[in-house]
Amino acid sequence: MKSDHFAETDLSCDAFLGGKAQLWQPRAGYRAGIDPVLLAATVPARTGETVLDLGCGAAPALCCLGVRVPGLRLLGLEIQPAYAALAQRNLAHNGLSGVIMTGDIAHPPEVLKTYAADHVIANPPYFDPAERYSADDPGRELGLAGPVPLAAWVALGARRLKPRGTLTVVLRVERMPAMIEAMSKLLGSLEIWPLAPRTMRAPRLFFARARKGGRAAFRLHPSLILHDGARHLEDGEDYSQLIRAALRNGQELNFPR
């Protein structure tokens, strides 16, 4: 890979949402799992609104969201030029309109200031870089353990939100205290929705959502269960009905009320 693009032979085109979305992504490196797909499913966006994805990578979340909700204005910010170019390509490949900007969360490009979003989403790095060993693929490692603190992600999202707009993130539970602290300082109506692999198992991930200018009390929702059954019994997909509908059919995942 050169600094600004991937070679065609290094890419694969993969189906998401049961084939409704197609995503070009590197065969080796940072590849989208279910996390950005589920994140996109939680966004309460409506036709005509603007959605900004911070650290969008190859734009899996934007593509899944744009396919589910037609007529959105899609924006992305990505620090790695090769992934930013891939994100722009993926939007066009899925018949979506949008703008992908190249820049750092800590020092965003000036052009980002010209946009205001109804919804901001982010799948920040899951790990503290101080706790990670160096990896063979710098692009993948940056996606897993970037150096920018979570507070900077929240601060940028809050600045770019319209009044009453929402910021939604997905993270590992180990980083929940830092995310709650960052969101509580700048936003309101904070909700946490944990994701547990199975019933009676501890959550590994969580969604956090807050609203600009929100005044509702903090809410901790019951865990969203990813897989049916108390344990894995046989080979094959065993996603719960709600998760399967979001991953395969592109259905919305509504935060509990």
Tab-separated table of C-alpha atoms in Angstrom, residues 4 6 12 16 26 34 66 82 92 97 110 112 123 142 161 170 174 189 195 231 237 241 245-246 248:
chain	number	residue	atom	x	y	z
A	4	ASP	CA	-2.535	7.526	-0.455
A	6	PHE	CA	-4.373	0.605	-1.856
A	12	SER	CA	-11.704	-7.377	-1.609
A	16	PHE	CA	-22.955	-6.287	4.130
A	26	PRO	CA	-8.060	-4.303	2.393
A	34	ILE	CA	-20.141	-6.232	13.079
A	66	GLY	CA	-26.954	5.382	3.836
A	82	ALA	CA	-5.655	5.441	1.784
A	92	ALA	CA	-19.974	6.057	-4.771
A	97	SER	CA	-23.494	10.995	-1.943
A	110	GLU	CA	-10.648	23.679	8.489
A	112	LEU	CA	-14.920	20.443	8.738
A	123	ASN	CA	-16.097	3.761	16.572
A	142	LEU	CA	-4.082	2.934	14.450
A	161	LEU	CA	-23.492	18.793	16.307
A	170	VAL	CA	-19.446	1.972	20.294
A	174	GLU	CA	-13.046	-1.097	29.758
A	189	SER	CA	-29.312	12.876	28.151
A	195	LEU	CA	-23.749	-5.515	24.367
A	231	ARG	CA	-23.244	-21.119	25.172
A	237	GLU	CA	-24.612	-18.456	12.882
A	241	GLN	CA	-33.256	-12.310	16.111
A	245	ALA	CA	-32.284	-8.447	11.485
A	246	ALA	CA	-29.859	-5.549	11.825
A	248	ARG	CA	-28.670	-9.214	7.452
